PDB file of C-alpha atoms in Angstrom:
ATOM      1  CA  MET A 577     -27.351 -18.199 -31.041  1.00 85.00           C
ATOM      2  CA  ALA A 578     -26.911 -16.365 -34.282  1.00 87.00           C
ATOM      3  CA  LEU A 579     -23.217 -16.565 -32.875  1.00 88.00           C
ATOM      4  CA  ILE A 580     -23.104 -20.398 -32.078  1.00 89.00           C
ATOM      5  CA  LYS A 581     -24.568 -20.372 -35.578  1.00 91.00           C
ATOM      6  CA  ALA A 582     -21.380 -18.441 -36.896  1.00 88.00           C
ATOM      7  CA  GLU A 583     -19.158 -20.429 -35.233  1.00 86.00           C
ATOM      8  CA  LEU A 584     -20.337 -23.641 -36.562  1.00 89.00           C
ATOM      9  CA  LEU A 585     -20.520 -22.221 -39.845  1.00 89.00           C
ATOM     10  CA  LYS A 586     -16.718 -21.548 -40.039  1.00 88.00           C
ATOM     11  CA  LEU A 587     -16.161 -24.677 -38.554  1.00 87.00           C
ATOM     12  CA  ARG A 588     -18.412 -26.356 -41.322  1.00 86.00           C
ATOM     13  CA  THR A 589     -16.485 -24.608 -44.094  1.00 87.00           C
ATOM     14  CA  THR A 590     -13.104 -26.094 -43.366  1.00 85.00           C
ATOM     15  CA  ARG A 591     -11.777 -29.706 -43.633  1.00 87.00           C
ATOM     16  CA  LEU A 592     -10.515 -29.869 -40.205  1.00 87.00           C
ATOM     17  CA  TRP A 593     -13.869 -30.930 -38.943  1.00 89.00           C
ATOM     18  CA  TRP A 594     -13.872 -34.446 -40.662  1.00 91.00           C
ATOM     19  CA  VAL A 595     -10.140 -35.331 -40.794  1.00 92.00           C
ATOM     20  CA  MET A 596     -10.129 -35.090 -36.857  1.00 93.00           C
ATOM     21  CA  LEU A 597     -13.576 -36.945 -36.875  1.00 93.00           C
ATOM     22  CA  ALA A 598     -12.511 -39.443 -39.402  1.00 95.00           C
ATOM     23  CA  VAL A 599      -9.075 -39.803 -37.164  1.00 95.00           C
ATOM     24  CA  THR A 600     -11.268 -40.090 -33.560  1.00 95.00           C
ATOM     25  CA  ILE A 601     -13.257 -43.129 -35.451  1.00 95.00           C
ATOM     26  CA  ALA A 602     -10.403 -44.893 -36.517  1.00 96.00           C
ATOM     27  CA  TYR A 603      -8.590 -44.685 -33.029  1.00 95.00           C
ATOM     28  CA  VAL A 604     -11.569 -45.544 -31.445  1.00 95.00           C
ATOM     29  CA  LEU A 605     -12.380 -48.727 -33.769  1.00 95.00           C
ATOM     30  CA  LEU A 606      -8.179 -49.669 -32.622  1.00 95.00           C
ATOM     31  CA  GLN A 607      -9.569 -49.321 -29.170  1.00 93.00           C
ATOM     32  CA  LEU A 608     -12.635 -51.389 -29.978  1.00 93.00           C
ATOM     33  CA  GLY A 609     -10.553 -53.999 -32.211  1.00 92.00           C
ATOM     34  CA  LEU A 610      -7.644 -54.768 -29.829  1.00 90.00           C
ATOM     35  CA  THR A 611     -10.299 -55.374 -26.636  1.00 90.00           C
ATOM     36  CA  ILE A 612     -12.736 -57.433 -28.520  1.00 91.00           C
ATOM     37  CA  GLY A 613      -9.102 -59.096 -29.799  1.00 88.00           C
ATOM     38  CA  PHE A 614      -7.493 -59.654 -26.472  1.00 84.00           C
ATOM     39  CA  ALA A 615     -11.085 -60.366 -24.499  1.00 82.00           C
ATOM     40  CA  GLY A 616     -11.055 -63.481 -22.572  1.00 75.00           C
ATOM     41  CA  GLN A 617      -7.100 -64.087 -23.158  1.00 73.00           C
ATOM     42  CA  GLY A 618      -4.682 -64.604 -20.696  1.00 59.00           C
ATOM     43  CA  GLY A 619      -1.474 -62.200 -19.588  1.00 54.00           C
ATOM     44  CA  GLY A 620      -3.206 -60.694 -16.230  1.00 52.00           C
ATOM     45  CA  PRO A 621      -1.997 -61.525 -12.823  1.00 52.00           C
ATOM     46  CA  ASN A 622      -2.050 -65.389 -11.632  1.00 55.00           C
ATOM     47  CA  GLY A 623      -2.696 -66.241 -15.437  1.00 54.00           C
ATOM     48  CA  GLN A 624      -6.026 -63.790 -15.356  1.00 62.00           C
ATOM     49  CA  PRO A 625      -7.419 -62.767 -18.847  1.00 62.00           C
ATOM     50  CA  ILE A 626      -6.449 -59.071 -19.439  1.00 70.00           C
ATOM     51  CA  PHE A 627     -10.576 -57.949 -20.546  1.00 76.00           C
ATOM     52  CA  PRO A 628     -13.316 -60.121 -19.718  1.00 83.00           C
ATOM     53  CA  GLY A 629     -14.804 -62.462 -21.909  1.00 85.00           C
ATOM     54  CA  ARG A 630     -16.871 -61.346 -24.489  1.00 88.00           C
ATOM     55  CA  ASP A 631     -19.963 -63.247 -23.250  1.00 88.00           C
ATOM     56  CA  THR A 632     -19.627 -60.746 -20.195  1.00 89.00           C
ATOM     57  CA  VAL A 633     -21.086 -57.997 -18.942  1.00 90.00           C
ATOM     58  CA  PRO A 634     -17.983 -56.675 -17.894  1.00 89.00           C
ATOM     59  CA  PHE A 635     -16.834 -57.034 -21.354  1.00 91.00           C
ATOM     60  CA  GLN A 636     -20.245 -54.754 -22.177  1.00 92.00           C
ATOM     61  CA  GLU A 637     -19.435 -51.908 -19.826  1.00 90.00           C
ATOM     62  CA  LEU A 638     -15.233 -52.113 -20.858  1.00 89.00           C
ATOM     63  CA  MET A 639     -16.428 -51.870 -24.238  1.00 92.00           C
ATOM     64  CA  TRP A 640     -19.082 -48.600 -23.307  1.00 93.00           C
ATOM     65  CA  GLY A 641     -16.265 -46.596 -21.778  1.00 90.00           C
ATOM     66  CA  LEU A 642     -13.562 -46.960 -24.547  1.00 91.00           C
ATOM     67  CA  GLY A 643     -14.949 -43.777 -26.194  1.00 91.00           C
ATOM     68  CA  ALA A 644     -13.266 -41.933 -23.812  1.00 89.00           C
ATOM     69  CA  SER A 645      -9.671 -42.668 -25.291  1.00 88.00           C
ATOM     70  CA  GLY A 646     -10.582 -40.726 -28.390  1.00 90.00           C
ATOM     71  CA  ALA A 647     -10.928 -37.027 -26.496  1.00 89.00           C
ATOM     72  CA  LEU A 648      -7.681 -35.381 -27.834  1.00 89.00           C
ATOM     73  CA  PHE A 649      -9.071 -35.489 -30.878  1.00 93.00           C
ATOM     74  CA  PRO A 650     -12.005 -33.114 -30.376  1.00 92.00           C
ATOM     75  CA  MET A 651      -9.870 -31.392 -27.899  1.00 90.00           C
ATOM     76  CA  ILE A 652      -7.775 -30.386 -31.123  1.00 92.00           C
ATOM     77  CA  LEU A 653     -10.492 -28.992 -33.010  1.00 93.00           C
ATOM     78  CA  GLY A 654     -11.491 -26.805 -29.764  1.00 90.00           C
ATOM     79  CA  VAL A 655      -7.511 -24.962 -30.007  1.00 90.00           C
ATOM     80  CA  VAL A 656      -7.797 -24.720 -33.490  1.00 91.00           C
ATOM     81  CA  MET A 657     -11.743 -23.069 -33.425  1.00 89.00           C
ATOM     82  CA  MET A 658      -9.882 -20.012 -31.296  1.00 86.00           C
ATOM     83  CA  THR A 659      -6.527 -20.362 -32.579  1.00 87.00           C
ATOM     84  CA  ALA A 660      -7.578 -19.903 -36.462  1.00 87.00           C
ATOM     85  CA  GLU A 661      -8.649 -16.932 -36.064  1.00 85.00           C
ATOM     86  CA  TYR A 662      -5.701 -15.336 -34.773  1.00 81.00           C
ATOM     87  CA  ARG A 663      -3.442 -17.377 -37.128  1.00 82.00           C
ATOM     88  CA  TYR A 664      -5.294 -16.551 -40.051  1.00 82.00           C
ATOM     89  CA  GLN A 665      -6.225 -12.693 -38.911  1.00 81.00           C
ATOM     90  CA  THR A 666     -10.144 -12.654 -38.862  1.00 84.00           C
ATOM     91  CA  ILE A 667     -10.035 -12.147 -35.251  1.00 82.00           C
ATOM     92  CA  THR A 668      -9.886  -8.948 -35.776  1.00 83.00           C
ATOM     93  CA  THR A 669     -13.178  -8.967 -38.058  1.00 85.00           C
ATOM     94  CA  THR A 670     -14.723 -11.517 -35.531  1.00 83.00           C
ATOM     95  CA  PHE A 671     -13.994  -8.805 -33.000  1.00 82.00           C
ATOM     96  CA  LEU A 672     -15.012  -5.532 -34.934  1.00 82.00           C
ATOM     97  CA  THR A 673     -18.684  -7.721 -35.881  1.00 85.00           C
ATOM     98  CA  THR A 674     -19.205  -8.282 -32.321  1.00 84.00           C
ATOM     99  CA  PRO A 675     -17.413  -5.969 -30.028  1.00 81.00           C
ATOM    100  CA  ARG A 676     -18.197  -7.549 -26.682  1.00 83.00           C
ATOM    101  CA  ARG A 677     -15.822  -9.741 -26.720  1.00 80.00           C
ATOM    102  CA  GLU A 678     -17.448 -12.072 -24.538  1.00 82.00           C
ATOM    103  CA  ARG A 679     -20.243 -13.361 -26.607  1.00 87.00           C
ATOM    104  CA  VAL A 680     -17.588 -14.445 -29.001  1.00 86.00           C
ATOM    105  CA  VAL A 681     -15.702 -16.767 -26.453  1.00 84.00           C
ATOM    106  CA  VAL A 682     -19.427 -17.961 -25.506  1.00 86.00           C
ATOM    107  CA  ALA A 683     -20.475 -18.641 -29.170  1.00 89.00           C
ATOM    108  CA  LYS A 684     -17.503 -20.236 -29.583  1.00 89.00           C
ATOM    109  CA  LEU A 685     -17.746 -22.306 -26.226  1.00 88.00           C
ATOM    110  CA  GLY A 686     -21.643 -23.295 -27.368  1.00 91.00           C
ATOM    111  CA  ALA A 687     -19.955 -24.452 -30.490  1.00 92.00           C
ATOM    112  CA  GLY A 688     -17.339 -26.773 -28.909  1.00 91.00           C
ATOM    113  CA  VAL A 689     -20.279 -28.018 -26.824  1.00 93.00           C
ATOM    114  CA  VAL A 690     -21.712 -28.801 -30.500  1.00 94.00           C
ATOM    115  CA  VAL A 691     -18.618 -30.235 -31.777  1.00 94.00           C
ATOM    116  CA  GLY A 692     -18.328 -32.328 -28.637  1.00 93.00           C
ATOM    117  CA  LEU A 693     -21.590 -33.674 -28.590  1.00 95.00           C
ATOM    118  CA  ALA A 694     -21.748 -35.107 -31.929  1.00 95.00           C
ATOM    119  CA  PHE A 695     -17.981 -36.348 -31.590  1.00 96.00           C
ATOM    120  CA  GLY A 696     -19.681 -38.131 -28.472  1.00 95.00           C
ATOM    121  CA  LEU A 697     -22.635 -39.880 -30.291  1.00 96.00           C
ATOM    122  CA  VAL A 698     -20.209 -41.239 -33.180  1.00 96.00           C
ATOM    123  CA  VAL A 699     -18.470 -42.521 -31.152  1.00 96.00           C
ATOM    124  CA  LEU A 700     -21.366 -43.982 -29.134  1.00 96.00           C
ATOM    125  CA  ALA A 701     -22.489 -45.572 -32.147  1.00 96.00           C
ATOM    126  CA  LEU A 702     -19.660 -47.313 -32.947  1.00 96.00           C
ATOM    127  CA  THR A 703     -19.555 -48.915 -29.793  1.00 96.00           C
ATOM    128  CA  ALA A 704     -22.901 -50.087 -30.086  1.00 95.00           C
ATOM    129  CA  VAL A 705     -21.962 -51.798 -33.372  1.00 96.00           C
ATOM    130  CA  ALA A 706     -19.039 -53.152 -32.375  1.00 95.00           C
ATOM    131  CA  VAL A 707     -20.963 -54.927 -29.114  1.00 94.00           C
ATOM    132  CA  ALA A 708     -24.306 -55.659 -30.961  1.00 94.00           C
ATOM    133  CA  VAL A 709     -21.472 -57.620 -32.765  1.00 94.00           C
ATOM    134  CA  SER A 710     -19.118 -59.081 -30.782  1.00 92.00           C
ATOM    135  CA  VAL A 711     -21.210 -59.806 -27.908  1.00 92.00           C
ATOM    136  CA  PRO A 712     -23.782 -62.215 -29.662  1.00 92.00           C
ATOM    137  CA  LEU A 713     -21.323 -64.269 -31.814  1.00 90.00           C
ATOM    138  CA  SER A 714     -19.886 -65.523 -28.412  1.00 88.00           C
ATOM    139  CA  HIS A 715     -23.494 -66.587 -27.277  1.00 87.00           C
ATOM    140  CA  GLY A 716     -23.386 -63.483 -24.769  1.00 87.00           C
ATOM    141  CA  GLU A 717     -26.390 -61.653 -24.242  1.00 91.00           C
ATOM    142  CA  LEU A 718     -27.031 -57.621 -24.660  1.00 92.00           C
ATOM    143  CA  VAL A 719     -27.658 -55.288 -21.648  1.00 91.00           C
ATOM    144  CA  LEU A 720     -28.486 -52.103 -21.252  1.00 90.00           C
ATOM    145  CA  SER A 721     -27.844 -51.367 -17.503  1.00 90.00           C
ATOM    146  CA  ALA A 722     -28.068 -48.085 -15.675  1.00 89.00           C
ATOM    147  CA  LYS A 723     -24.272 -48.173 -15.279  1.00 88.00           C
ATOM    148  CA  ILE A 724     -24.029 -48.696 -18.699  1.00 91.00           C
ATOM    149  CA  LEU A 725     -25.921 -45.497 -19.532  1.00 92.00           C
ATOM    150  CA  ARG A 726     -24.428 -44.020 -16.712  1.00 88.00           C
ATOM    151  CA  ILE A 727     -20.683 -45.027 -18.299  1.00 89.00           C
ATOM    152  CA  ALA A 728     -21.916 -43.279 -22.321  1.00 92.00           C
ATOM    153  CA  ALA A 729     -23.375 -40.185 -20.534  1.00 90.00           C
ATOM    154  CA  GLY A 730     -19.497 -40.100 -19.249  1.00 88.00           C
ATOM    155  CA  VAL A 731     -17.952 -40.624 -22.764  1.00 92.00           C
ATOM    156  CA  LEU A 732     -20.401 -37.358 -23.777  1.00 92.00           C
ATOM    157  CA  ALA A 733     -19.568 -35.856 -21.142  1.00 88.00           C
ATOM    158  CA  VAL A 734     -15.682 -35.975 -21.518  1.00 89.00           C
ATOM    159  CA  LEU A 735     -15.418 -35.363 -25.220  1.00 92.00           C
ATOM    160  CA  VAL A 736     -17.466 -31.912 -24.617  1.00 91.00           C
ATOM    161  CA  LEU A 737     -15.282 -30.883 -21.381  1.00 87.00           C
ATOM    162  CA  TYR A 738     -12.147 -31.776 -23.706  1.00 88.00           C
ATOM    163  CA  THR A 739     -13.136 -29.417 -27.125  1.00 90.00           C
ATOM    164  CA  LEU A 740     -14.100 -26.653 -23.979  1.00 88.00           C
ATOM    165  CA  PHE A 741     -10.459 -27.404 -22.533  1.00 85.00           C
ATOM    166  CA  GLY A 742      -9.196 -26.753 -26.362  1.00 86.00           C
ATOM    167  CA  VAL A 743     -11.245 -23.522 -26.759  1.00 87.00           C
ATOM    168  CA  GLY A 744      -9.953 -22.109 -23.190  1.00 84.00           C
ATOM    169  CA  LEU A 745      -6.103 -23.379 -24.105  1.00 83.00           C
ATOM    170  CA  GLY A 746      -6.537 -21.674 -27.581  1.00 84.00           C
ATOM    171  CA  ALA A 747      -7.741 -18.742 -26.181  1.00 81.00           C
ATOM    172  CA  LEU A 748      -4.884 -18.918 -23.310  1.00 80.00           C
ATOM    173  CA  ILE A 749      -2.389 -19.417 -25.946  1.00 81.00           C
ATOM    174  CA  LYS A 750      -2.578 -18.452 -29.563  1.00 78.00           C
ATOM    175  CA  ASN A 751       0.195 -19.780 -31.167  1.00 83.00           C
ATOM    176  CA  GLN A 752      -1.958 -23.025 -33.288  1.00 86.00           C
ATOM    177  CA  LEU A 753       0.926 -24.972 -32.887  1.00 89.00           C
ATOM    178  CA  GLY A 754       2.346 -23.754 -29.397  1.00 89.00           C
ATOM    179  CA  ALA A 755      -1.350 -25.051 -28.281  1.00 86.00           C
ATOM    180  CA  ILE A 756      -1.471 -28.412 -30.323  1.00 89.00           C
ATOM    181  CA  VAL A 757       1.397 -29.262 -28.932  1.00 91.00           C
ATOM    182  CA  ALA A 758       0.374 -28.494 -25.112  1.00 86.00           C
ATOM    183  CA  ALA A 759      -2.847 -30.319 -25.659  1.00 84.00           C
ATOM    184  CA  VAL A 760      -0.697 -33.637 -27.105  1.00 87.00           C
ATOM    185  CA  VAL A 761       1.755 -33.069 -24.106  1.00 88.00           C
ATOM    186  CA  TRP A 762      -1.018 -32.556 -21.321  1.00 83.00           C
ATOM    187  CA  VAL A 763      -3.006 -35.841 -22.190  1.00 81.00           C
ATOM    188  CA  PHE A 764      -0.178 -38.269 -23.480  1.00 81.00           C
ATOM    189  CA  ILE A 765       2.547 -37.530 -21.150  1.00 87.00           C
ATOM    190  CA  ILE A 766       1.268 -35.300 -17.998  1.00 87.00           C
ATOM    191  CA  GLU A 767      -2.093 -36.835 -17.171  1.00 83.00           C
ATOM    192  CA  ALA A 768      -1.044 -40.413 -18.419  1.00 82.00           C
ATOM    193  CA  LEU A 769       2.164 -39.965 -16.214  1.00 85.00           C
ATOM    194  CA  VAL A 770       0.400 -38.837 -12.916  1.00 84.00           C
ATOM    195  CA  ASN A 771      -2.932 -41.538 -13.595  1.00 76.00           C
ATOM    196  CA  ALA A 772      -0.115 -44.629 -14.061  1.00 78.00           C
ATOM    197  CA  ILE A 773       2.148 -43.835 -11.018  1.00 81.00           C
ATOM    198  CA  PRO A 774       0.976 -44.994  -7.950  1.00 79.00           C
ATOM    199  CA  ALA A 775       2.702 -42.188  -5.592  1.00 83.00           C
ATOM    200  CA  LEU A 776       0.901 -39.709  -8.219  1.00 82.00           C
ATOM    201  CA  ARG A 777      -2.655 -41.023  -7.851  1.00 80.00           C
ATOM    202  CA  PRO A 778      -4.058 -38.716  -4.806  1.00 83.00           C
ATOM    203  CA  VAL A 779      -3.257 -36.155  -7.502  1.00 85.00           C
ATOM    204  CA  GLY A 780      -4.243 -37.584 -10.867  1.00 83.00           C
ATOM    205  CA  LYS A 781      -7.674 -38.645  -9.796  1.00 84.00           C
ATOM    206  CA  TRP A 782      -8.403 -34.402  -9.734  1.00 87.00           C
ATOM    207  CA  THR A 783      -6.971 -34.497 -13.216  1.00 85.00           C
ATOM    208  CA  PRO A 784      -9.476 -33.759 -16.034  1.00 82.00           C
ATOM    209  CA  ALA A 785      -8.170 -37.713 -17.134  1.00 81.00           C
ATOM    210  CA  GLY A 786      -9.144 -38.889 -13.795  1.00 83.00           C
ATOM    211  CA  ALA A 787     -12.625 -37.424 -13.626  1.00 84.00           C
ATOM    212  CA  GLY A 788     -13.314 -38.743 -16.811  1.00 82.00           C
ATOM    213  CA  SER A 789     -12.042 -42.310 -15.543  1.00 83.00           C
ATOM    214  CA  ALA A 790     -14.629 -41.813 -12.231  1.00 83.00           C
ATOM    215  CA  VAL A 791     -17.513 -41.277 -14.665  1.00 81.00           C
ATOM    216  CA  THR A 792     -16.780 -43.858 -17.136  1.00 81.00           C
ATOM    217  CA  ASN A 793     -15.151 -46.651 -14.723  1.00 75.00           C
ATOM    218  CA  SER A 794     -16.698 -49.994 -15.979  1.00 62.00           C
ATOM    219  CA  GLY A 795     -14.801 -51.313 -12.450  1.00 59.00           C
ATOM    220  CA  VAL A 796     -12.824 -53.547 -14.794  1.00 57.00           C
ATOM    221  CA  ASP A 797      -8.457 -53.233 -13.722  1.00 55.00           C
ATOM    222  CA  LEU A 798      -6.313 -53.214 -16.103  1.00 54.00           C
ATOM    223  CA  GLY A 799      -3.549 -53.809 -14.179  1.00 54.00           C
ATOM    224  CA  LEU A 800      -3.358 -49.880 -13.675  1.00 54.00           C
ATOM    225  CA  GLY A 801      -6.196 -49.824 -11.019  1.00 59.00           C
ATOM    226  CA  THR A 802      -9.204 -48.232 -10.165  1.00 65.00           C
ATOM    227  CA  ASP A 803      -9.614 -48.044  -6.598  1.00 71.00           C
ATOM    228  CA  TYR A 804      -8.021 -44.507  -6.767  1.00 75.00           C
ATOM    229  CA  LEU A 805      -9.881 -43.171  -8.481  1.00 82.00           C
ATOM    230  CA  LEU A 806     -13.712 -40.877  -7.522  1.00 85.00           C
ATOM    231  CA  PRO A 807     -17.303 -41.574  -6.992  1.00 86.00           C
ATOM    232  CA  ALA A 808     -18.944 -41.480 -10.473  1.00 81.00           C
ATOM    233  CA  TRP A 809     -21.162 -38.450  -9.070  1.00 84.00           C
ATOM    234  CA  ALA A 810     -17.782 -37.021  -7.793  1.00 88.00           C
ATOM    235  CA  GLY A 811     -16.551 -37.370 -11.003  1.00 85.00           C
ATOM    236  CA  ALA A 812     -18.767 -35.654 -13.373  1.00 83.00           C
ATOM    237  CA  VAL A 813     -18.846 -32.705 -10.382  1.00 87.00           C
ATOM    238  CA  VAL A 814     -15.342 -32.318 -10.959  1.00 87.00           C
ATOM    239  CA  LEU A 815     -15.737 -32.373 -14.945  1.00 81.00           C
ATOM    240  CA  LEU A 816     -18.159 -29.586 -14.800  1.00 81.00           C
ATOM    241  CA  GLY A 817     -15.849 -27.453 -12.591  1.00 85.00           C
ATOM    242  CA  TYR A 818     -13.372 -28.383 -15.163  1.00 82.00           C
ATOM    243  CA  ALA A 819     -15.571 -26.905 -17.916  1.00 77.00           C
ATOM    244  CA  VAL A 820     -16.487 -23.941 -15.825  1.00 80.00           C
ATOM    245  CA  LEU A 821     -12.849 -23.264 -15.132  1.00 83.00           C
ATOM    246  CA  PHE A 822     -11.742 -23.318 -18.596  1.00 77.00           C
ATOM    247  CA  SER A 823     -14.739 -21.072 -19.655  1.00 75.00           C
ATOM    248  CA  ALA A 824     -13.506 -18.545 -17.692  1.00 81.00           C
ATOM    249  CA  VAL A 825      -9.835 -18.650 -18.824  1.00 79.00           C
ATOM    250  CA  ALA A 826     -11.030 -18.434 -22.187  1.00 75.00           C
ATOM    251  CA  SER A 827     -13.092 -15.018 -21.189  1.00 75.00           C
ATOM    252  CA  ALA A 828     -10.473 -13.783 -18.876  1.00 79.00           C
ATOM    253  CA  THR A 829      -7.621 -14.122 -21.392  1.00 76.00           C
ATOM    254  CA  THR A 830      -9.546 -13.232 -24.945  1.00 72.00           C
ATOM    255  CA  ILE A 831     -11.607  -9.801 -23.393  1.00 67.00           C
ATOM    256  CA  ARG A 832      -8.403  -8.222 -22.151  1.00 72.00           C
ATOM    257  CA  ARG A 833      -5.545  -9.370 -24.599  1.00 72.00           C
ATOM    258  CA  ASP A 834      -4.791  -6.854 -27.444  1.00 73.00           C
ATOM    259  CA  ILE A 835      -5.378  -8.083 -30.684  1.00 69.00           C
ATOM    260  CA  THR A 836      -3.307  -5.391 -33.116  1.00 64.00           C
TER     261      THR A 836
END
């Protein structure tokens, strides 16, 4: 616990965490605003609305899942939590202070969980405000169903997972710029293509993005299809598996690496 507190202290003494938080807020607000603005309007197949009307329950379920779209930014923060130690050569002092490197890695992962949860809670708070304002203005009735709770829990899980992914990626790729570029390419190119191309979807459903979409799936088809996704419980299991995998990668690469 002392090491986790130390890692969080390192993070709090830099400006990057609140910059990433501000960018996350802006990005999620953009997603929420676009969904609210285009809700109920045509443009889908056979002239059907792309997004459900603001007075419907599917609209609320869709809104609650949008927070997962901001997962890139806590992931970048996770990368920096690891790679900044190498960039500024503080990793030597860290490992001299705590020679058992696996404890340092576990502490960084523990701090990553806290960061992911904090970002997730902020995102869910923004979503709650957006839903609470937009639905009554459209004469809809606010609901808090078991499905919405599952979607909200999925958003938290996705943001935590991607933060851990960032820590693991930073342990694997010491170069900070290289690790951040790899993270962006993974989210915006590799996972986006794999989950958008129908022929690749049998593989895409097993990626972190596919598993996260399964957990936060509202059942609303936005043109990419949702029938290929895993069940929500299976998506949660896959997310947990990736978290374990990222932890193992982070531990194995950092413990065995020569840092001199």
